[in-house]
Coordinates of N, CA and C in Angstrom, one line a residue:
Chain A
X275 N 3.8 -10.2 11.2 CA 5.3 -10.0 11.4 C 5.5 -8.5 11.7
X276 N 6.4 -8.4 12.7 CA 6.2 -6.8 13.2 C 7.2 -5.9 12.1
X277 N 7.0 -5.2 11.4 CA 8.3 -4.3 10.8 C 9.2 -4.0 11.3
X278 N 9.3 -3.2 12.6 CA 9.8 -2.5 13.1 C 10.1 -2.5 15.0
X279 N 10.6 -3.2 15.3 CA 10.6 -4.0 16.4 C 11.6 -3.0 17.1
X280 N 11.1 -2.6 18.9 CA 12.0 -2.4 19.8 C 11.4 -2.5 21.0
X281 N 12.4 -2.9 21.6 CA 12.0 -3.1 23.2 C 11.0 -2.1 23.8
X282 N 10.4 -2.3 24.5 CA 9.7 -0.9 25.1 C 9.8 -0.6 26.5
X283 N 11.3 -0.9 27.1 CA 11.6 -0.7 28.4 C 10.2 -0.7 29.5
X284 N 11.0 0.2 30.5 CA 12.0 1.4 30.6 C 12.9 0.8 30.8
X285 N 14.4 1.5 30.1 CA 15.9 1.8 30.3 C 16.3 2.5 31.1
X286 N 16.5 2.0 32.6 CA 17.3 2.4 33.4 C 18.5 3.2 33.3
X287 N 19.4 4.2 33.2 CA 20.6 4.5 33.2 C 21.0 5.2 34.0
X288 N 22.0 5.0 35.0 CA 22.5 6.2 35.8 C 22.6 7.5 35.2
X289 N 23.2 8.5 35.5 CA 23.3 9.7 35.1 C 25.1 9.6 34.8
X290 N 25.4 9.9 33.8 CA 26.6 9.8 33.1 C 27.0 8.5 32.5
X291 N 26.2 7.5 32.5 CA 26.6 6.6 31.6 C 26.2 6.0 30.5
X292 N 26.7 5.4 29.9 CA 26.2 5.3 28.1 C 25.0 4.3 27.9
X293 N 24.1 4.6 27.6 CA 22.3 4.2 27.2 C 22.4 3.5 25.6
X294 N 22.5 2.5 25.7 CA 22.3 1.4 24.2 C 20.5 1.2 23.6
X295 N 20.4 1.8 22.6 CA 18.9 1.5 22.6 C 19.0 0.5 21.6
X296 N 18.4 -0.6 21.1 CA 18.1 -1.1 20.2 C 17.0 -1.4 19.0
X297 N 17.2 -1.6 17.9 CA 15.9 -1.6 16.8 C 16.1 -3.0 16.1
X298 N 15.2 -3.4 15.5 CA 15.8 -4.4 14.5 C 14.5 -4.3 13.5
X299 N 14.8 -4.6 11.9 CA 13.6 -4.4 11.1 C 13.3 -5.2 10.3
X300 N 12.4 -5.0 9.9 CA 11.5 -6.9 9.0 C 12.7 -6.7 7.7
X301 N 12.6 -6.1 7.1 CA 13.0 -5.7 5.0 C 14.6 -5.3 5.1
X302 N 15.2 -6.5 4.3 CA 16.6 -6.6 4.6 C 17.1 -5.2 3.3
X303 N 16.0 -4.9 2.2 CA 16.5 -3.9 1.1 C 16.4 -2.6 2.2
X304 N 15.7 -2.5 3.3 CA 15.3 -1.2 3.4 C 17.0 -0.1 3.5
X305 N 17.1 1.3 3.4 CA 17.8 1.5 2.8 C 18.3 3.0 3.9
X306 N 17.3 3.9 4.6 CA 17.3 4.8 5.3 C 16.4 4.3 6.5
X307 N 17.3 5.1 7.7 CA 17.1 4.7 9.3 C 17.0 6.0 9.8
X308 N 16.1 6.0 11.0 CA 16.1 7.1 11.5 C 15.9 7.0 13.1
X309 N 16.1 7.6 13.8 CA 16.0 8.0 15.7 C 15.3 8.8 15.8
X310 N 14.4 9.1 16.2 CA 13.5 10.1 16.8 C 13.3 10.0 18.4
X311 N 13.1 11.4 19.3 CA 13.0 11.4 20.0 C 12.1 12.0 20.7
X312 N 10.8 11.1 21.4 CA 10.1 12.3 22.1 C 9.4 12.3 23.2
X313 N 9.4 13.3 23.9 CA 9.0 13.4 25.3 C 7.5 13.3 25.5
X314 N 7.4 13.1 26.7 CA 6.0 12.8 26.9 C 5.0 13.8 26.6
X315 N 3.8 13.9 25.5 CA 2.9 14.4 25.3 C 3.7 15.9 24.4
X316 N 4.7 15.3 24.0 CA 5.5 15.7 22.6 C 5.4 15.3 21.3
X317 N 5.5 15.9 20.6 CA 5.7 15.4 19.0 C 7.2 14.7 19.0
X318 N 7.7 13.9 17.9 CA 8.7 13.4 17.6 C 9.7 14.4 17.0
X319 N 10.8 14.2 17.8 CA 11.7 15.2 16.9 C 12.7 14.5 16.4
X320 N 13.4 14.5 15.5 CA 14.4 14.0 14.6 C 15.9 14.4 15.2
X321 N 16.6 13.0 15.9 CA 18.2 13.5 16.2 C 18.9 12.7 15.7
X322 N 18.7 11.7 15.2 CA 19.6 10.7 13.8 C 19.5 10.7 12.8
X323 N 19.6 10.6 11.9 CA 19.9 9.6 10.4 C 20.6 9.1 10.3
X324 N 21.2 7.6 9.4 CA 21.6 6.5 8.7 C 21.3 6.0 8.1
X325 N 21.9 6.0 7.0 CA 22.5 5.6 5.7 C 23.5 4.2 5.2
X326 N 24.3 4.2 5.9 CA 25.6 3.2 5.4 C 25.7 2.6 6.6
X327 N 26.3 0.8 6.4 CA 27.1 0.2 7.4 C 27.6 1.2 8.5
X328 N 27.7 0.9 9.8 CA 29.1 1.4 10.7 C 28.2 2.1 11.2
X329 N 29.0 3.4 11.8 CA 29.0 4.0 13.3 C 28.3 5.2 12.4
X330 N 27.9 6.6 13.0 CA 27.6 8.0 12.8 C 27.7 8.5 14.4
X331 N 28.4 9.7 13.9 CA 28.7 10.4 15.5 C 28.4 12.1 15.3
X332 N 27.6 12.3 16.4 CA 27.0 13.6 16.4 C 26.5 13.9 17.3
X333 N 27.6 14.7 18.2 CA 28.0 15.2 19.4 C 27.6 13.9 20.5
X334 N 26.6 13.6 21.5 CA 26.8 12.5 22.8 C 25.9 11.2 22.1
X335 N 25.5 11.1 20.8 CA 24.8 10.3 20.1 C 25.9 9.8 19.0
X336 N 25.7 8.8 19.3 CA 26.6 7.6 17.6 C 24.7 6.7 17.4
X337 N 24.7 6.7 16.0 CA 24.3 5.9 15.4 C 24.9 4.6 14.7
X338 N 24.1 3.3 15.2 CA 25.4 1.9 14.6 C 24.3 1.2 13.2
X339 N 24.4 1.3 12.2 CA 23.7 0.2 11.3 C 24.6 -0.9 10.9
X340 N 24.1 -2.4 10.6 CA 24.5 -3.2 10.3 C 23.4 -3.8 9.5
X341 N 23.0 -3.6 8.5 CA 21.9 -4.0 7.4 C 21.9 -5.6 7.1
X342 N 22.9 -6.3 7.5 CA 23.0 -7.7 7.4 C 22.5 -8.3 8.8
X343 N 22.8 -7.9 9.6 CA 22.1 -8.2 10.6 C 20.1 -8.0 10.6
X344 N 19.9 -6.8 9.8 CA 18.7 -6.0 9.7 C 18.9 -5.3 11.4
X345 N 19.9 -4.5 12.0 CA 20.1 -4.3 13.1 C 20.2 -2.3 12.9
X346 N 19.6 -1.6 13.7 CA 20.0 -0.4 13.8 C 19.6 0.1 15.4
X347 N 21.2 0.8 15.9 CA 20.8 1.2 17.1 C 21.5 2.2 17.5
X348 N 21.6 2.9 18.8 CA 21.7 4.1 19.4 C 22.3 4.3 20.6
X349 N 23.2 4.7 21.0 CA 24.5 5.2 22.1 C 24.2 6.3 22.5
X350 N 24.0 6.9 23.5 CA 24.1 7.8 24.1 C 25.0 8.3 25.1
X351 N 25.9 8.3 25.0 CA 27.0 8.7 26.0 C 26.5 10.1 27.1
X352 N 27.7 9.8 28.3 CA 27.0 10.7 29.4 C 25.7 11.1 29.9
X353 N 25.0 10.6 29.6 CA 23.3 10.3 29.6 C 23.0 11.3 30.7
X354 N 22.2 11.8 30.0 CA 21.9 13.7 31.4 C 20.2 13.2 31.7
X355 N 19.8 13.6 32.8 CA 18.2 13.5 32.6 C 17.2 13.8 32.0
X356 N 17.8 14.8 31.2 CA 17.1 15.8 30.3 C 16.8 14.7 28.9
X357 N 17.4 13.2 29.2 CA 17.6 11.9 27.5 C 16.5 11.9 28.4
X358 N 15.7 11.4 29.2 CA 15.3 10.7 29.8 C 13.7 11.0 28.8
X359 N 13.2 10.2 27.6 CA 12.1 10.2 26.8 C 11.9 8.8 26.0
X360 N 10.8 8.8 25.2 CA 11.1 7.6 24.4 C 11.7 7.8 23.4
X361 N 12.7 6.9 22.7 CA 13.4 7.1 21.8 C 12.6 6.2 20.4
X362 N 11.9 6.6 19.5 CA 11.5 6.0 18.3 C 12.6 5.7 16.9
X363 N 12.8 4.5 16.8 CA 13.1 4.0 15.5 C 11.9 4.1 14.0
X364 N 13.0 4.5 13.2 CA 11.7 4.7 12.4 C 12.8 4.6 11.0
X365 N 12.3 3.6 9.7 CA 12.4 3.0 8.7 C 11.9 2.7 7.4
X366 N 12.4 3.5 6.2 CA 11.4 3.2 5.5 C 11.9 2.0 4.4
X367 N 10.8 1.2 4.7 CA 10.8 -0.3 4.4 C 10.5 -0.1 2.7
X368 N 11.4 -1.2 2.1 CA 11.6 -1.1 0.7 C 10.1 -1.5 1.0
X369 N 9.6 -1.5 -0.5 CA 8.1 -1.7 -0.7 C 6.8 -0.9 0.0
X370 N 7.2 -0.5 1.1 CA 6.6 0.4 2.0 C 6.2 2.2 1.4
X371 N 6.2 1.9 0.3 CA 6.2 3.6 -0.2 C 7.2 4.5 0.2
X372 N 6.8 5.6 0.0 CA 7.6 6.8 1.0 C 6.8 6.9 2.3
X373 N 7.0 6.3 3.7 CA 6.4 6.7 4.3 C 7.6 6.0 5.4
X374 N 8.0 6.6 6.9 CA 8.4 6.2 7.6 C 7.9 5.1 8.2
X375 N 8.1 3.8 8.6 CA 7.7 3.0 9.9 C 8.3 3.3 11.2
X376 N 7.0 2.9 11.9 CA 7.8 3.7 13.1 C 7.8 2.2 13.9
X377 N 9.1 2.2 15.4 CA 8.7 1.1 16.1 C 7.5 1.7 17.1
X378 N 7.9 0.8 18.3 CA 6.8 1.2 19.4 C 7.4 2.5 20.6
X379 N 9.1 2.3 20.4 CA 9.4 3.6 21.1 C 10.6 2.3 22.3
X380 N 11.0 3.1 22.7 CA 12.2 2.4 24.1 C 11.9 3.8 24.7
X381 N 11.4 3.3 26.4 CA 11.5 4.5 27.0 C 12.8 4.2 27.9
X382 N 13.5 5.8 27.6 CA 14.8 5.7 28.3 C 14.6 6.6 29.9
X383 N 15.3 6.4 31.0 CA 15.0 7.1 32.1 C 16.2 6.7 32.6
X384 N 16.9 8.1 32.8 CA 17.8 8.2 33.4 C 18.1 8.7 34.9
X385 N 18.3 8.4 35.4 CA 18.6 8.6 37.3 C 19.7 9.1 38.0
X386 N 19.5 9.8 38.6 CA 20.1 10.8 39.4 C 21.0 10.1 40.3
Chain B
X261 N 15.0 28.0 13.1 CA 15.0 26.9 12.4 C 13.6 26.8 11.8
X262 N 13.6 26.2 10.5 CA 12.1 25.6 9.8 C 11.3 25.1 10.9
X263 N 10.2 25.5 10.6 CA 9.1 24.1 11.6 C 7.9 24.0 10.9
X264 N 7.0 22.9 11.4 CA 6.2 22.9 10.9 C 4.9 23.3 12.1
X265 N 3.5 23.9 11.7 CA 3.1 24.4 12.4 C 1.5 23.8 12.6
X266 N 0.8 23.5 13.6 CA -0.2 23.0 13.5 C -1.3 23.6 14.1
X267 N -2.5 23.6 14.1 CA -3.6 24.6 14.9 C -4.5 23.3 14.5
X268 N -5.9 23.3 15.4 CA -5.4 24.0 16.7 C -4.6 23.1 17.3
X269 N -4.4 23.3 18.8 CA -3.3 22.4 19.7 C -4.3 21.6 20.2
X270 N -5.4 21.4 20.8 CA -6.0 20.5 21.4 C -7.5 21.1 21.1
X271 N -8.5 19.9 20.5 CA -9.5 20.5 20.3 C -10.8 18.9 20.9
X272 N -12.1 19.7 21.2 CA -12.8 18.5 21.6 C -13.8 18.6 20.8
X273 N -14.3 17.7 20.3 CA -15.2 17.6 19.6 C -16.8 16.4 19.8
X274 N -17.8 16.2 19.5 CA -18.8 15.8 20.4 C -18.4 14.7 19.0
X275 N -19.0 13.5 19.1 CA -19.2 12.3 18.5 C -20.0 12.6 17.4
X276 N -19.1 12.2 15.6 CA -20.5 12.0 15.0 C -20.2 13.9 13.8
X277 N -19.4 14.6 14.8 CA -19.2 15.9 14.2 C -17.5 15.8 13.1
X278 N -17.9 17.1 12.5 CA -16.9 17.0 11.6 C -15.3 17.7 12.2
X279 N -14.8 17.5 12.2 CA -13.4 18.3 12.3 C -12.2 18.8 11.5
X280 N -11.7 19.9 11.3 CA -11.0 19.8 10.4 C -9.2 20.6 11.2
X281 N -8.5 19.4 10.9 CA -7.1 19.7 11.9 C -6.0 20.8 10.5
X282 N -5.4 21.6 11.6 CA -4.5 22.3 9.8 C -2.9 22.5 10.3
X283 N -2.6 22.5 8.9 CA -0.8 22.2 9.1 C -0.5 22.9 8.1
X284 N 0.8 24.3 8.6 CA 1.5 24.5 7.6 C 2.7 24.2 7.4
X285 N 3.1 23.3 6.6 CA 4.8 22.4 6.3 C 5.5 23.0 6.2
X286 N 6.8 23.0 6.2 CA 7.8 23.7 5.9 C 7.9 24.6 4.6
X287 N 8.0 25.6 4.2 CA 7.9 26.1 2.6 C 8.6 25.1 1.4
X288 N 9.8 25.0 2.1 CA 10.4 24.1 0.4 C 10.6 22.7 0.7
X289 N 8.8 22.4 1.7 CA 9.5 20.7 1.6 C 8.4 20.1 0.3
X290 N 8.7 19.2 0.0 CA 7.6 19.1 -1.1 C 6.7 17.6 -0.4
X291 N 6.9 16.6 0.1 CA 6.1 16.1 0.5 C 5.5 16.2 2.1
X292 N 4.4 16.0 2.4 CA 3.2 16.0 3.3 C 3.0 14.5 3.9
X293 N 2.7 14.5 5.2 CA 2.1 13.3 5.9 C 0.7 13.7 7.0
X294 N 0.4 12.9 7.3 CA -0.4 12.7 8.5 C -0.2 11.5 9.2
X295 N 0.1 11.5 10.0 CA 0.5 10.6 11.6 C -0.8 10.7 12.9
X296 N -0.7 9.6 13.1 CA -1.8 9.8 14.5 C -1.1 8.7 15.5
X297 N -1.4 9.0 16.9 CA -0.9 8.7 18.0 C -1.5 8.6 19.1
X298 N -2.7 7.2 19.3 CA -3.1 6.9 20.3 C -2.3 6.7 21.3
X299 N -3.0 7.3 22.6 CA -2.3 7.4 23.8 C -1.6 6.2 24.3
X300 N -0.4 6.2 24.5 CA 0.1 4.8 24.7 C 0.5 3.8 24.2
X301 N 0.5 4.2 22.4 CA 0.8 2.9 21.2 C 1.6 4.1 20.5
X302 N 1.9 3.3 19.8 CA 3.0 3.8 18.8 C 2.5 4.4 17.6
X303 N 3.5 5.2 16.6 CA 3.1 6.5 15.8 C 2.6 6.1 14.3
X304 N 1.3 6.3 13.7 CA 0.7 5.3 12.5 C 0.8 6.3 11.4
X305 N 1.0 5.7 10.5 CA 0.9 6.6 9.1 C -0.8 6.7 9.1
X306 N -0.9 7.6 8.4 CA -1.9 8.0 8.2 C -2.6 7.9 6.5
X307 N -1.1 9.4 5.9 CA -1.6 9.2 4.7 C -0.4 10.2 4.3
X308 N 0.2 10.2 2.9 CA 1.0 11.1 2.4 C 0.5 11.6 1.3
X309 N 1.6 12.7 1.0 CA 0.7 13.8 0.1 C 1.7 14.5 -1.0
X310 N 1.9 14.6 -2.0 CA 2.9 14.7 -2.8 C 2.4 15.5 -4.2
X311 N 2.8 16.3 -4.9 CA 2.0 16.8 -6.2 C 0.8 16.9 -5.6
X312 N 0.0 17.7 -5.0 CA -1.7 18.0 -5.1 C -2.3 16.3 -5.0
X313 N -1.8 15.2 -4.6 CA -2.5 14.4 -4.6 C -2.1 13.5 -3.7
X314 N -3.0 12.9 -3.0 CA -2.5 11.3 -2.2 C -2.3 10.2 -2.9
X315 N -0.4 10.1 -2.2 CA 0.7 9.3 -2.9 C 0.2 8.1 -2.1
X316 N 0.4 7.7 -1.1 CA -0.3 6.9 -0.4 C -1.4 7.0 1.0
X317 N -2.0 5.8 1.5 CA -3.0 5.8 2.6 C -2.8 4.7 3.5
X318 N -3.1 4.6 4.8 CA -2.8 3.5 5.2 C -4.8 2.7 5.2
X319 N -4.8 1.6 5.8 CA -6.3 1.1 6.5 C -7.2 1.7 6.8
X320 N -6.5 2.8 8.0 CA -7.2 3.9 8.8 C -7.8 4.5 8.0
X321 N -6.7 5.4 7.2 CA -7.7 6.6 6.3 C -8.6 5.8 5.8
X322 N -9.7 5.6 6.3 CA -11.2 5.4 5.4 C -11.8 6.7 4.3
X323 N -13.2 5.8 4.4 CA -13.7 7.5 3.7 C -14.1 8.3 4.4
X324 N -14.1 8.4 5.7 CA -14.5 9.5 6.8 C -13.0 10.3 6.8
X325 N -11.8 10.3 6.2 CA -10.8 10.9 6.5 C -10.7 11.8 4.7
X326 N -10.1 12.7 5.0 CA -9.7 13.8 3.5 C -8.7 14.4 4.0
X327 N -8.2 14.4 2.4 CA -6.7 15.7 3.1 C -6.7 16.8 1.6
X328 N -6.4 17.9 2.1 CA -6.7 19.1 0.9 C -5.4 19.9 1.3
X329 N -4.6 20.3 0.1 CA -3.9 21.6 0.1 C -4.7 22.9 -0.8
X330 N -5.5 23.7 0.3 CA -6.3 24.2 -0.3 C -5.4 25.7 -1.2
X331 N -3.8 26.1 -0.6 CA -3.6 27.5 -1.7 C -2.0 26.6 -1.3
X332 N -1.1 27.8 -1.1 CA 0.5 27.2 -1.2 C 1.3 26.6 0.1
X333 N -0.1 26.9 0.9 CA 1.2 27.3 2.4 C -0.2 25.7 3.3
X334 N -1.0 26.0 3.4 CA -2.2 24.8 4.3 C -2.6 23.5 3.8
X335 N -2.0 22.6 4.6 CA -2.1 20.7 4.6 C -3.3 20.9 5.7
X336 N -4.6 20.4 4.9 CA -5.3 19.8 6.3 C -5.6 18.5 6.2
X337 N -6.5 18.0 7.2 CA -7.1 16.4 7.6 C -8.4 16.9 8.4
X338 N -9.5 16.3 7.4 CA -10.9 16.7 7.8 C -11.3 14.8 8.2
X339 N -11.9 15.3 9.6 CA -12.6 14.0 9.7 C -14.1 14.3 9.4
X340 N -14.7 13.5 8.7 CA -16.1 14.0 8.8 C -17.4 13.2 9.3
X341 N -17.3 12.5 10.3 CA -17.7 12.2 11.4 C -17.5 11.4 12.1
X342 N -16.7 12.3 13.6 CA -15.8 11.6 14.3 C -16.7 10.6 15.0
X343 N -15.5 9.4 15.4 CA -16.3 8.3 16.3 C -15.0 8.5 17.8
X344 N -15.8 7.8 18.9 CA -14.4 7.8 20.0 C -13.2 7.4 19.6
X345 N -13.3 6.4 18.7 CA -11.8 5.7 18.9 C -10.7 7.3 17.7
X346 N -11.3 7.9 17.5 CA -10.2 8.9 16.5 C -9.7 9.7 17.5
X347 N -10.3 9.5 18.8 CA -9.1 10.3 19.9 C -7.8 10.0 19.7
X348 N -6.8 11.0 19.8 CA -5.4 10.7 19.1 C -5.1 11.8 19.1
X349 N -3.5 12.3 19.3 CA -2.6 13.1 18.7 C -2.6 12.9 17.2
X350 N -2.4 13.8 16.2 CA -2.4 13.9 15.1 C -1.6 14.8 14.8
X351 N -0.2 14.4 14.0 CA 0.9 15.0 14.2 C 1.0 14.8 12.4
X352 N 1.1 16.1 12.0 CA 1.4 16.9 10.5 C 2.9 16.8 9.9
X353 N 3.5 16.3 9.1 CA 5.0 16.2 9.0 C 5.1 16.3 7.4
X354 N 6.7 16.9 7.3 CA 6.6 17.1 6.0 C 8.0 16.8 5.9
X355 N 8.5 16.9 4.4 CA 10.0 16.7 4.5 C 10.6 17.0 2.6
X356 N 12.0 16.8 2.7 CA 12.2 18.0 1.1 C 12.3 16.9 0.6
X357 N 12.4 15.6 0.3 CA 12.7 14.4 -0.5 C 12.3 13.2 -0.2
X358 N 12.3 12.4 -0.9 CA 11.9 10.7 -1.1 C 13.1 10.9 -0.2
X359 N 12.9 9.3 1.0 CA 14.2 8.6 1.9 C 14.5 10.1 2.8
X360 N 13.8 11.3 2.6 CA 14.4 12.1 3.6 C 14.2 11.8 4.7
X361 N 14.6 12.0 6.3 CA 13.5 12.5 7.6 C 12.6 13.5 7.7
X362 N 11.7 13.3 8.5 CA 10.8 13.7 8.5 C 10.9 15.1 9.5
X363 N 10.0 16.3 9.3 CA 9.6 17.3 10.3 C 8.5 17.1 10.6
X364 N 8.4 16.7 12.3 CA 6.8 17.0 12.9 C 6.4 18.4 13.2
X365 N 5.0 18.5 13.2 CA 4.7 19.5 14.1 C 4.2 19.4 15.3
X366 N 3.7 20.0 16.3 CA 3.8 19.7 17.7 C 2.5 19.3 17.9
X367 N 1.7 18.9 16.8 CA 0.6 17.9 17.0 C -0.7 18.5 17.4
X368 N -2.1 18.1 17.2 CA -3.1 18.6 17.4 C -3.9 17.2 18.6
X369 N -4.0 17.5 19.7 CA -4.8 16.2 20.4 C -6.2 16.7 20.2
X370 N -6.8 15.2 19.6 CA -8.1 15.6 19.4 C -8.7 14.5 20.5
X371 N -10.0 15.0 21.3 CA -10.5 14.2 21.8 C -12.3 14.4 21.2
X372 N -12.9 12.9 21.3 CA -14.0 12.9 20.8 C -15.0 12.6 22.0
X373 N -16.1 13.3 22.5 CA -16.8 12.7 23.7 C -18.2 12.3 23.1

């Protein structure tokens, strides 16, 4: 059973319009969510966290959790080319120790 | 901004030899990871590191893998004798709490011929 599940495109998105990534995770206790973002033949860099039900907004990124669903996902508004990387979900699964799970990544590509 | 720092950035090594990758974490994070990143798959725990000791390990880390904080500031990951398949980005992360996110560093590609 996969933990950590996401599509692994590519996501098409014009240039200015809003990019939906999706996650969804095995462990309905797990309790912290994270977004990572990284470019090709980059390290992962950290541009979310979540915590609680609902929305998080931070600057052209909202983060959405819904822990009953086991659902966590990612908006990108005005989408510039410069989003254009894979976006990693990443979860630490109750029982899972301290250690992040990561998905497989959603690559986003955005178009001129 | 904090970062975390890794040396070297890309190293090759012959089959069968030892390597040793190094990371220095942020000053006041208190726990340590190792991450690896075959080309084209997704990002694997490795091992974490907490108090002077390994908190957890995944499958991977066999006994061919070690991790030492040898004074205050140096996280390493000694392979000690590579096979091809350990080709991989290996990316050093650290972070100030349980449930925190994580800091990468900009990874070390190791390739094995």
């Amino acid at each position: 059973q996969k933990e950590v599940e996401q599509n692994s495109g590519p996501l098409s998105v014009p240039e200015g319009a809003i990019a939906s990534l999706n996650c969804t995770y095995s462990d309905r206790g797990s309790q912290s969510f994270f977004w990572y973002r990284q470019y090709s033949g980059k390290s992962p860099e950290l541009i979310m966290s979540i915590y609680s039900n609902g929305d998080k907004e931070d600057g052209r990124f909202t983060a959405q959790l819904n822990k009953a669903s086991q659902y966590v996902s990612l908006l990108i508004r005005d989408s510039q080319p410069s989003d254009s990387a894979t976006y990693l979900c990443a979860v630490f699964l109750t029982g899972g120790g301290n250690k992040l799970t990561f998905g497989t990544g959603t690559q986003l590509k955005v178009e001129l | 901004e904090p970062e975390v720092t890794q040396t070297p950035s890309h190293q090759v090594t012959q089959m069968g030899q030892e390597v040793i990758l190094r990371c220095v974490p942020i000053s006041n994070h208190l726990y340590f990871y190792w991450y690896r990143q075959i080309l084209g798959q997704k990002v694997e725990f490795l091992v974490s590191f907490y108090n002077n000791e390994i908190s957890e390990k995944s499958e991977i880390f066999d006994d061919q893998f070690s991790v030492e904080r040898p004074d205050g500031s140096n996280f390493t990951l000694k392979i000690r004798s590579t096979k091809l398949e350990d080709s991989a980005m290996y990316f050093c992360a650290s972070s100030e709490g349980e449930g925190k996110g994580y800091t990468f560093g900009s990874g070390t590609r190791l390739t094995v011929v």
